[in-house]
XYZ file of N, CA and C in Angstrom:
303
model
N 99.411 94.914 94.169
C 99.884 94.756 95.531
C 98.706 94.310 96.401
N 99.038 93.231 97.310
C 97.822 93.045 98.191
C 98.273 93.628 99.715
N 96.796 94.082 99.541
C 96.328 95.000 100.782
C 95.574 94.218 102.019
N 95.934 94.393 103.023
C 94.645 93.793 104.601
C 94.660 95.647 105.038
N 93.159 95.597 105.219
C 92.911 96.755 105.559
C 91.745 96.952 106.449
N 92.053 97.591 107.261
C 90.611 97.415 108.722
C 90.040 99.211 108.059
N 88.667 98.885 108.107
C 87.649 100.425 107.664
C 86.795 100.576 108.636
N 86.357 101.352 108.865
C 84.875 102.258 109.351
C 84.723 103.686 108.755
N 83.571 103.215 108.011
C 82.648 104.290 107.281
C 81.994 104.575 108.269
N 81.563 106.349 108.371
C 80.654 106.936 109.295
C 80.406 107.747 108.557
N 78.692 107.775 108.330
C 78.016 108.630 107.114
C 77.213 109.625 108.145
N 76.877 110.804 108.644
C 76.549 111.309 109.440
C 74.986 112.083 108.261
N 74.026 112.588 108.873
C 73.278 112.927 109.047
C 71.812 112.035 108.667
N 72.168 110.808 108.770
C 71.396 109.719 108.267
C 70.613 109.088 109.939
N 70.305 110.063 110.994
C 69.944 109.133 111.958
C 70.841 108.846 112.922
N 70.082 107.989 113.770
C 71.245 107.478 115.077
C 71.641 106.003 114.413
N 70.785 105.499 113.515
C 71.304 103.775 112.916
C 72.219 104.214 112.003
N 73.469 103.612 111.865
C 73.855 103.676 110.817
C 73.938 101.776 109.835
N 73.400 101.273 110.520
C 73.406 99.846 110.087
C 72.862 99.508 108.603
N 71.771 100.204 108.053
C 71.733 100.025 106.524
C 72.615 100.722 105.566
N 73.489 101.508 106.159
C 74.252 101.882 105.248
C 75.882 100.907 105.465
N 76.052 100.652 106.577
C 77.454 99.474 106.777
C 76.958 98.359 106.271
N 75.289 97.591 105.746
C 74.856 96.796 104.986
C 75.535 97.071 103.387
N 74.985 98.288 103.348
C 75.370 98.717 101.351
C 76.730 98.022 101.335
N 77.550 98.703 102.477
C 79.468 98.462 102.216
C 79.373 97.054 101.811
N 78.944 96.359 103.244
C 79.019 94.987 102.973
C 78.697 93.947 101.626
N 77.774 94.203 101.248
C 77.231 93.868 100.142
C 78.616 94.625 98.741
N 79.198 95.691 98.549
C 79.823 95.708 97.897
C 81.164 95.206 97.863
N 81.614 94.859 99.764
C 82.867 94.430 99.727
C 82.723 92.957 99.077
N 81.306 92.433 99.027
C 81.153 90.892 98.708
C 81.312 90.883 97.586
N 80.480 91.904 96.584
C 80.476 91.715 95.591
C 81.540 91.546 94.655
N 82.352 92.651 95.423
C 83.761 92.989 94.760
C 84.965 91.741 95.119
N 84.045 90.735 95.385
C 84.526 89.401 95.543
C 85.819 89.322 96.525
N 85.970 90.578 97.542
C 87.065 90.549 98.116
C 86.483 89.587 99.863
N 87.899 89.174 100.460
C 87.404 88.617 101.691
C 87.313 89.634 103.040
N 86.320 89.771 103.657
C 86.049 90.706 104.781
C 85.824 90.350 105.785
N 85.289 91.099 106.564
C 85.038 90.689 107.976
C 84.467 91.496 108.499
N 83.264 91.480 109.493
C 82.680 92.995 110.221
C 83.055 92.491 111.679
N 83.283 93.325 111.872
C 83.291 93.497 113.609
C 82.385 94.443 114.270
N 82.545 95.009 115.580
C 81.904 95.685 116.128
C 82.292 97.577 115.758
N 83.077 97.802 115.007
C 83.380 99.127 114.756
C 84.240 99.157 113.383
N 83.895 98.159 112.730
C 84.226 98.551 111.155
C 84.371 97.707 110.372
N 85.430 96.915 109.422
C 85.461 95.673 108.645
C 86.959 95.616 108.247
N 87.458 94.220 108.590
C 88.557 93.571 107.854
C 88.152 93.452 105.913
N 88.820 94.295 105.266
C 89.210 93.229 104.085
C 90.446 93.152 103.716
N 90.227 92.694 102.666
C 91.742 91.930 102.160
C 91.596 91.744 100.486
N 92.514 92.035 99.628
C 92.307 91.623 98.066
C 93.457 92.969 97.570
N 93.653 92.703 96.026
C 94.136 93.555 95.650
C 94.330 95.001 95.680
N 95.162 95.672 95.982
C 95.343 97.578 96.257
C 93.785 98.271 95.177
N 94.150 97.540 93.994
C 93.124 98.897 92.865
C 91.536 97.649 93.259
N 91.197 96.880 93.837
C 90.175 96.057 94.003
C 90.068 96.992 95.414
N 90.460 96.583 96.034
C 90.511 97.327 97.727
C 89.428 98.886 97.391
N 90.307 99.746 96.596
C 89.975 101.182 96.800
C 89.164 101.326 96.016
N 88.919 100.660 94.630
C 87.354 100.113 94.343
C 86.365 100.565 95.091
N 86.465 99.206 95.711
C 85.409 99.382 96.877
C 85.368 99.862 97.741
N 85.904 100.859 98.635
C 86.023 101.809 99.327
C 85.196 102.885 98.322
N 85.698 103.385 97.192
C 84.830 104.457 96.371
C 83.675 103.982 96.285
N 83.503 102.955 96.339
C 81.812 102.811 95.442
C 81.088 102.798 96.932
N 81.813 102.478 97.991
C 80.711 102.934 99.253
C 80.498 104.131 99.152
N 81.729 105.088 99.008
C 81.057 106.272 99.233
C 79.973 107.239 98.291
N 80.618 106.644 97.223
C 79.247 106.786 96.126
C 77.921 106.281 95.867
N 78.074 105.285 96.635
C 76.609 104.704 97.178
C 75.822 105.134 98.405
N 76.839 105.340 98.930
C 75.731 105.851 100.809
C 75.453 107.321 100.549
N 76.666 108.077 99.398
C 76.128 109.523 99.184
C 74.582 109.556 98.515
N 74.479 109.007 97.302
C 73.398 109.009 96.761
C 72.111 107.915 97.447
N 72.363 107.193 98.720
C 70.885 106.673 99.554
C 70.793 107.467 100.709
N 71.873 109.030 100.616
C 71.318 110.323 101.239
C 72.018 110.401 102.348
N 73.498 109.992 102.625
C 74.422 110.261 103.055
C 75.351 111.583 102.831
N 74.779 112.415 103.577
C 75.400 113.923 103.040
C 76.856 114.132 103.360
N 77.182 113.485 104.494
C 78.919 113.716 104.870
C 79.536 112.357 105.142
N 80.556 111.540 104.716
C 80.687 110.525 105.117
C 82.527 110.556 105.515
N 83.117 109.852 106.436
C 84.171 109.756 106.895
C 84.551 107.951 107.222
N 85.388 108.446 106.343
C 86.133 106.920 106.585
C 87.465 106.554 107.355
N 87.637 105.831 107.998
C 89.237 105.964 109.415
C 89.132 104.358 108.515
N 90.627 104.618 108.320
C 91.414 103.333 107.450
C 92.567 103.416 108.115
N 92.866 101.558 108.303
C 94.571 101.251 108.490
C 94.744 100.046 107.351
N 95.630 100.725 106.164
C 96.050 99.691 105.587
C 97.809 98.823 105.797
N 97.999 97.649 105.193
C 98.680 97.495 105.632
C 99.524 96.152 104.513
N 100.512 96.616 103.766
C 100.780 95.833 102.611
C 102.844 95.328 103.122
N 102.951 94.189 102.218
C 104.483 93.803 102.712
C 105.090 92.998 101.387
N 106.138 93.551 101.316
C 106.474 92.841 99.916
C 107.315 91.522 100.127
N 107.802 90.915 101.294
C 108.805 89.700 101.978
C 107.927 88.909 101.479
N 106.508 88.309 102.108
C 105.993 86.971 101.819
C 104.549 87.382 101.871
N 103.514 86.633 101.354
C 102.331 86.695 101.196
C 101.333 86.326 102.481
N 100.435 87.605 102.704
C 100.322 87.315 104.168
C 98.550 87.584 104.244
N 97.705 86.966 104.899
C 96.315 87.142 105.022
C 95.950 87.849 106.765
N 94.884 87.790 106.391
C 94.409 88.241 107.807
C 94.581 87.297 108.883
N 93.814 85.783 107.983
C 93.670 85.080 108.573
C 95.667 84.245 109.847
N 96.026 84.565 108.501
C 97.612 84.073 108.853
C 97.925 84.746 109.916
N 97.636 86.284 110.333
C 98.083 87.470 110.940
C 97.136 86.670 112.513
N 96.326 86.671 112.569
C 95.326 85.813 114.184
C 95.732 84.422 114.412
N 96.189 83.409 112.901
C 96.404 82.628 113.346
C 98.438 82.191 114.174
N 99.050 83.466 113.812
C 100.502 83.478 114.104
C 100.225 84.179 116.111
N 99.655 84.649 116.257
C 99.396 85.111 117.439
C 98.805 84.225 118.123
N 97.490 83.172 117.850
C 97.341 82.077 118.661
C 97.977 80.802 118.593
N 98.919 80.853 117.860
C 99.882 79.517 118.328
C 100.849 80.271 118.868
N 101.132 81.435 119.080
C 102.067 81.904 120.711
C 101.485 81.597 121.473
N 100.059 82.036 121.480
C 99.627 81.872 122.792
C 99.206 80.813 123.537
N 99.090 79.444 122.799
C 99.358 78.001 123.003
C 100.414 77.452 123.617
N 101.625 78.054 123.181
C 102.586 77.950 123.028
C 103.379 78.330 124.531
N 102.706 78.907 124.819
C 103.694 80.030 126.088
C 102.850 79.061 127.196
């Protein structure tokens, strides 16, 4: 099943930066060859359900062991079985309304 799913990992006792550890994610959401996106408070991806949660585990098994003692993740996933749908499709159906109007 394919998944679009918006994340923010928050690994707490690592400091006031948390930016080398939303690096690790990044680097694994790439690896895991899925398509993402960072924004200002978390990351678009997109790819298969058991690829998806993959990589979701291996962040947290990675930021635990570069000394991430508590980590919390706030997820919205979001899957549809009618027609095949991207992120990209999902921003680009909203700005041709708004052309449009």
């Amino acid at each position: 099943m394919y998944v679009l799913m918006d994340i923010m990992v928050s690994p707490s006792g690592v400091g006031v930066s948390i930016s080398p550890y939303v690096a690790m994610c990044q680097k694994i959401f790439e690896e895991a060859g899925l398509t993402h996106s960072m924004h200002g408070y978390g990351t678009n991806v997109e790819g298969e359900w058991d690829d998806v949660m993959a990589a979701v585990k291996r962040c947290h098994e990675d930021l635990h062991k570069a000394g991430a003692v508590r980590i919390i993740s706030h997820m919205k996933l979001g899957t549809r079985t009618d027609r095949m749908q991207t992120m990209d499709d999902k921003v680009s159906s909203v700005h041709e309304k708004m052309i449009a109007k």
